[in-house]
Amino acid sequence: MVINTQDINTLVAKSRATIIKSDLSVLLHALEGLDIKRVLEIGTDQGYSIEFWWNIFHPEIAVTVEKNIKEFLMKVRPPVEYAGINYLWNHDSMHSNTLDEVKKISPEYDFVFIDGDHTYKASKMDWEWYGGLCRKEIGRASC
């Protein structure tokens, strides 16, 4: 699905994602007009971000990676799940086997959202490993 300016404010207002609303608006403006068919998210947590990407882009492929075990999160705050999204629970993005599994699902993505471990080391590694999976025609950006 291609998003346009008139939809952005409505989409942001309805989002349950924990992303700061003004940041989300800037990101959506940057993605405006792009046809997003494959989405990769690093860091699932409650699942509201992947829910948001799923609902606005209606991608053919959606993958989200979370190092925590789903059953643990169920005790803290139940995550949302949608049929059609590939949930890689208990997968640490900093392990090469996770990267391999993500590449098996799709060798490239139209949109890669990195919001996992917020340490410098982990963010840098996620950017180096997963940012490079973003389709070259779209380019890469860091938010």
PDB file of C-alpha atoms in Angstrom:
ATOM      1  CA  MET A   1       0.000   0.000   0.000  1.00  0.00           C
ATOM      2  CA  VAL A   2       1.230   3.469  -0.828  1.00  0.00           C
ATOM      3  CA  ILE A   3       0.539   6.074   1.858  1.00  0.00           C
ATOM      4  CA  ASN A   4      -0.171   9.713   1.134  1.00  0.00           C
ATOM      5  CA  THR A   5      -0.013  12.938   3.124  1.00  0.00           C
ATOM      6  CA  GLN A   6      -3.725  13.183   3.882  1.00  0.00           C
ATOM      7  CA  ASP A   7      -3.652   9.746   5.537  1.00  0.00           C
ATOM      8  CA  ILE A   8      -0.582  10.315   7.723  1.00  0.00           C
ATOM      9  CA  ASN A   9      -2.189  12.324  10.553  1.00  0.00           C
ATOM     10  CA  THR A  10      -5.045   9.832  10.813  1.00  0.00           C
ATOM     11  CA  LEU A  11      -2.676   6.854  10.790  1.00  0.00           C
ATOM     12  CA  VAL A  12      -0.443   8.375  13.466  1.00  0.00           C
ATOM     13  CA  ALA A  13      -3.400   9.274  15.698  1.00  0.00           C
ATOM     14  CA  LYS A  14      -4.699   5.681  15.571  1.00  0.00           C
ATOM     15  CA  SER A  15      -1.326   4.018  16.194  1.00  0.00           C
ATOM     16  CA  ARG A  16      -0.847   1.969  19.367  1.00  0.00           C
ATOM     17  CA  ALA A  17       2.921   1.764  18.731  1.00  0.00           C
ATOM     18  CA  THR A  18       5.109   3.215  21.462  1.00  0.00           C
ATOM     19  CA  ILE A  19       6.995   5.285  18.899  1.00  0.00           C
ATOM     20  CA  ILE A  20       6.828   9.031  19.633  1.00  0.00           C
ATOM     21  CA  LYS A  21       3.985  10.353  17.460  1.00  0.00           C
ATOM     22  CA  SER A  22       6.046  13.178  15.931  1.00  0.00           C
ATOM     23  CA  ASP A  23       8.820  10.688  15.035  1.00  0.00           C
ATOM     24  CA  LEU A  24       6.261   8.367  13.487  1.00  0.00           C
ATOM     25  CA  SER A  25       4.862  11.230  11.424  1.00  0.00           C
ATOM     26  CA  VAL A  26       8.336  12.161  10.122  1.00  0.00           C
ATOM     27  CA  LEU A  27       9.013   8.526   9.244  1.00  0.00           C
ATOM     28  CA  LEU A  28       5.732   8.151   7.368  1.00  0.00           C
ATOM     29  CA  HIS A  29       6.406  11.333   5.404  1.00  0.00           C
ATOM     30  CA  ALA A  30       9.793   9.867   4.419  1.00  0.00           C
ATOM     31  CA  LEU A  31       8.031   6.687   3.214  1.00  0.00           C
ATOM     32  CA  GLU A  32       5.287   8.560   1.386  1.00  0.00           C
ATOM     33  CA  GLY A  33       4.696   7.294  -2.128  1.00  0.00           C
ATOM     34  CA  LEU A  34       6.777   4.118  -1.714  1.00  0.00           C
ATOM     35  CA  ASP A  35       5.230   0.737  -2.406  1.00  0.00           C
ATOM     36  CA  ILE A  36       6.160  -1.267   0.700  1.00  0.00           C
ATOM     37  CA  LYS A  37       5.628  -5.007   0.165  1.00  0.00           C
ATOM     38  CA  ARG A  38       8.217  -6.564   2.493  1.00  0.00           C
ATOM     39  CA  VAL A  39       8.668  -5.359   6.071  1.00  0.00           C
ATOM     40  CA  LEU A  40      11.310  -6.362   8.612  1.00  0.00           C
ATOM     41  CA  GLU A  41      11.197  -5.155  12.200  1.00  0.00           C
ATOM     42  CA  ILE A  42      13.948  -5.767  14.750  1.00  0.00           C
ATOM     43  CA  GLY A  43      12.474  -5.627  18.256  1.00  0.00           C
ATOM     44  CA  THR A  44       8.870  -6.798  18.650  1.00  0.00           C
ATOM     45  CA  ASP A  45       8.170  -6.062  22.325  1.00  0.00           C
ATOM     46  CA  GLN A  46       4.366  -5.708  22.545  1.00  0.00           C
ATOM     47  CA  GLY A  47       3.899  -6.002  18.798  1.00  0.00           C
ATOM     48  CA  TYR A  48       2.211  -2.642  18.265  1.00  0.00           C
ATOM     49  CA  SER A  49       4.797  -1.406  15.760  1.00  0.00           C
ATOM     50  CA  ILE A  50       4.518  -4.472  13.521  1.00  0.00           C
ATOM     51  CA  GLU A  51       0.738  -4.199  13.926  1.00  0.00           C
ATOM     52  CA  PHE A  52       1.007  -0.611  12.636  1.00  0.00           C
ATOM     53  CA  TRP A  53       3.229  -1.541   9.658  1.00  0.00           C
ATOM     54  CA  TRP A  54       0.918  -4.476   8.864  1.00  0.00           C
ATOM     55  CA  ASN A  55      -2.201  -2.313   8.901  1.00  0.00           C
ATOM     56  CA  ILE A  56      -0.843   0.567   6.824  1.00  0.00           C
ATOM     57  CA  PHE A  57       1.297  -1.273   4.262  1.00  0.00           C
ATOM     58  CA  HIS A  58      -0.571  -4.605   3.957  1.00  0.00           C
ATOM     59  CA  PRO A  59       2.757  -6.223   3.025  1.00  0.00           C
ATOM     60  CA  GLU A  60       3.181  -9.529   1.257  1.00  0.00           C
ATOM     61  CA  ILE A  61       5.899 -10.420   3.769  1.00  0.00           C
ATOM     62  CA  ALA A  62       6.225  -9.143   7.347  1.00  0.00           C
ATOM     63  CA  VAL A  63       8.874 -10.361   9.788  1.00  0.00           C
ATOM     64  CA  THR A  64       9.508  -9.246  13.344  1.00  0.00           C
ATOM     65  CA  VAL A  65      12.405 -10.406  15.539  1.00  0.00           C
ATOM     66  CA  GLU A  66      12.298 -10.474  19.345  1.00  0.00           C
ATOM     67  CA  LYS A  67      14.917 -11.928  21.672  1.00  0.00           C
ATOM     68  CA  ASN A  68      12.416 -12.468  24.484  1.00  0.00           C
ATOM     69  CA  ILE A  69      10.303 -15.579  24.737  1.00  0.00           C
ATOM     70  CA  LYS A  70       6.632 -15.012  23.940  1.00  0.00           C
ATOM     71  CA  GLU A  71       5.497 -16.851  27.092  1.00  0.00           C
ATOM     72  CA  PHE A  72       7.571 -14.447  29.239  1.00  0.00           C
ATOM     73  CA  LEU A  73       5.978 -11.439  27.558  1.00  0.00           C
ATOM     74  CA  MET A  74       2.523 -12.973  28.052  1.00  0.00           C
ATOM     75  CA  LYS A  75       3.021 -12.663  31.828  1.00  0.00           C
ATOM     76  CA  VAL A  76       4.164  -9.043  31.600  1.00  0.00           C
ATOM     77  CA  ARG A  77       2.040  -7.598  28.798  1.00  0.00           C
ATOM     78  CA  PRO A  78       0.493  -9.882  26.194  1.00  0.00           C
ATOM     79  CA  PRO A  79       1.809  -9.114  22.713  1.00  0.00           C
ATOM     80  CA  VAL A  80      -0.541  -8.766  19.768  1.00  0.00           C
ATOM     81  CA  GLU A  81      -0.188 -11.238  16.910  1.00  0.00           C
ATOM     82  CA  TYR A  82      -1.572 -11.294  13.398  1.00  0.00           C
ATOM     83  CA  ALA A  83      -1.887 -14.241  11.047  1.00  0.00           C
ATOM     84  CA  GLY A  84       0.480 -13.699   8.155  1.00  0.00           C
ATOM     85  CA  ILE A  85       3.263 -12.059  10.154  1.00  0.00           C
ATOM     86  CA  ASN A  86       6.397 -14.124  10.759  1.00  0.00           C
ATOM     87  CA  TYR A  87       7.099 -13.761  14.495  1.00  0.00           C
ATOM     88  CA  LEU A  88      10.632 -14.841  15.348  1.00  0.00           C
ATOM     89  CA  TRP A  89      10.262 -15.090  19.131  1.00  0.00           C
ATOM     90  CA  ASN A  90      13.341 -15.976  21.183  1.00  0.00           C
ATOM     91  CA  HIS A  91      15.642 -14.883  18.335  1.00  0.00           C
ATOM     92  CA  ASP A  92      18.488 -12.548  19.230  1.00  0.00           C
ATOM     93  CA  SER A  93      19.175 -10.210  16.315  1.00  0.00           C
ATOM     94  CA  MET A  94      22.873 -10.307  17.199  1.00  0.00           C
ATOM     95  CA  HIS A  95      23.157 -14.025  16.408  1.00  0.00           C
ATOM     96  CA  SER A  96      24.059 -14.963  12.850  1.00  0.00           C
ATOM     97  CA  ASN A  97      21.458 -17.763  12.801  1.00  0.00           C
ATOM     98  CA  THR A  98      18.739 -15.106  13.212  1.00  0.00           C
ATOM     99  CA  LEU A  99      20.117 -13.159  10.258  1.00  0.00           C
ATOM    100  CA  ASP A 100      20.150 -16.375   8.216  1.00  0.00           C
ATOM    101  CA  GLU A 101      16.531 -17.106   9.136  1.00  0.00           C
ATOM    102  CA  VAL A 102      15.445 -13.572   8.211  1.00  0.00           C
ATOM    103  CA  LYS A 103      17.222 -13.918   4.843  1.00  0.00           C
ATOM    104  CA  LYS A 104      15.494 -17.269   4.209  1.00  0.00           C
ATOM    105  CA  ILE A 105      12.112 -15.581   4.528  1.00  0.00           C
ATOM    106  CA  SER A 106      13.189 -12.842   2.093  1.00  0.00           C
ATOM    107  CA  PRO A 107      16.656 -11.860   0.844  1.00  0.00           C
ATOM    108  CA  GLU A 108      15.648  -8.167   0.804  1.00  0.00           C
ATOM    109  CA  TYR A 109      13.011  -5.910   2.310  1.00  0.00           C
ATOM    110  CA  ASP A 110      11.378  -2.650   1.273  1.00  0.00           C
ATOM    111  CA  PHE A 111      11.284  -1.340   4.838  1.00  0.00           C
ATOM    112  CA  VAL A 112      13.550  -2.288   7.744  1.00  0.00           C
ATOM    113  CA  PHE A 113      12.615  -0.844  11.138  1.00  0.00           C
ATOM    114  CA  ILE A 114      15.304  -1.287  13.804  1.00  0.00           C
ATOM    115  CA  ASP A 115      14.051  -0.794  17.354  1.00  0.00           C
ATOM    116  CA  GLY A 116      15.652  -3.614  19.313  1.00  0.00           C
ATOM    117  CA  ASP A 117      18.276  -3.413  22.025  1.00  0.00           C
ATOM    118  CA  HIS A 118      19.003   0.302  22.402  1.00  0.00           C
ATOM    119  CA  THR A 119      22.677   0.007  23.336  1.00  0.00           C
ATOM    120  CA  TYR A 120      25.213   1.452  20.890  1.00  0.00           C
ATOM    121  CA  LYS A 121      26.831  -1.932  20.213  1.00  0.00           C
ATOM    122  CA  ALA A 122      23.543  -3.704  19.477  1.00  0.00           C
ATOM    123  CA  SER A 123      22.096  -0.846  17.427  1.00  0.00           C
ATOM    124  CA  LYS A 124      25.270  -0.633  15.344  1.00  0.00           C
ATOM    125  CA  MET A 125      25.279  -4.375  14.694  1.00  0.00           C
ATOM    126  CA  ASP A 126      21.559  -4.411  13.829  1.00  0.00           C
ATOM    127  CA  TRP A 127      22.160  -1.529  11.397  1.00  0.00           C
ATOM    128  CA  GLU A 128      25.141  -3.268   9.785  1.00  0.00           C
ATOM    129  CA  TRP A 129      23.423  -6.659   9.480  1.00  0.00           C
ATOM    130  CA  TYR A 130      19.795  -5.811   8.821  1.00  0.00           C
ATOM    131  CA  GLY A 131      19.973  -2.315   7.326  1.00  0.00           C
ATOM    132  CA  GLY A 132      21.785  -3.822   4.364  1.00  0.00           C
ATOM    133  CA  LEU A 133      18.736  -6.000   3.610  1.00  0.00           C
ATOM    134  CA  CYS A 134      16.759  -2.908   2.604  1.00  0.00           C
ATOM    135  CA  ARG A 135      16.143  -2.734  -1.146  1.00  0.00           C
ATOM    136  CA  LYS A 136      18.760  -0.484  -2.726  1.00  0.00           C
ATOM    137  CA  GLU A 137      16.242   1.483  -4.821  1.00  0.00           C
ATOM    138  CA  ILE A 138      14.582   2.685  -1.633  1.00  0.00           C
ATOM    139  CA  GLY A 139      17.761   3.525   0.238  1.00  0.00           C
ATOM    140  CA  ARG A 140      18.517   3.465   3.922  1.00  0.00           C
ATOM    141  CA  ALA A 141      17.853   5.997   6.636  1.00  0.00           C
ATOM    142  CA  SER A 142      18.428   6.089  10.355  1.00  0.00           C
ATOM    143  CA  CYS A 143      15.823   7.577  12.677  1.00  0.00           C
TER     144      CYS A 143
END
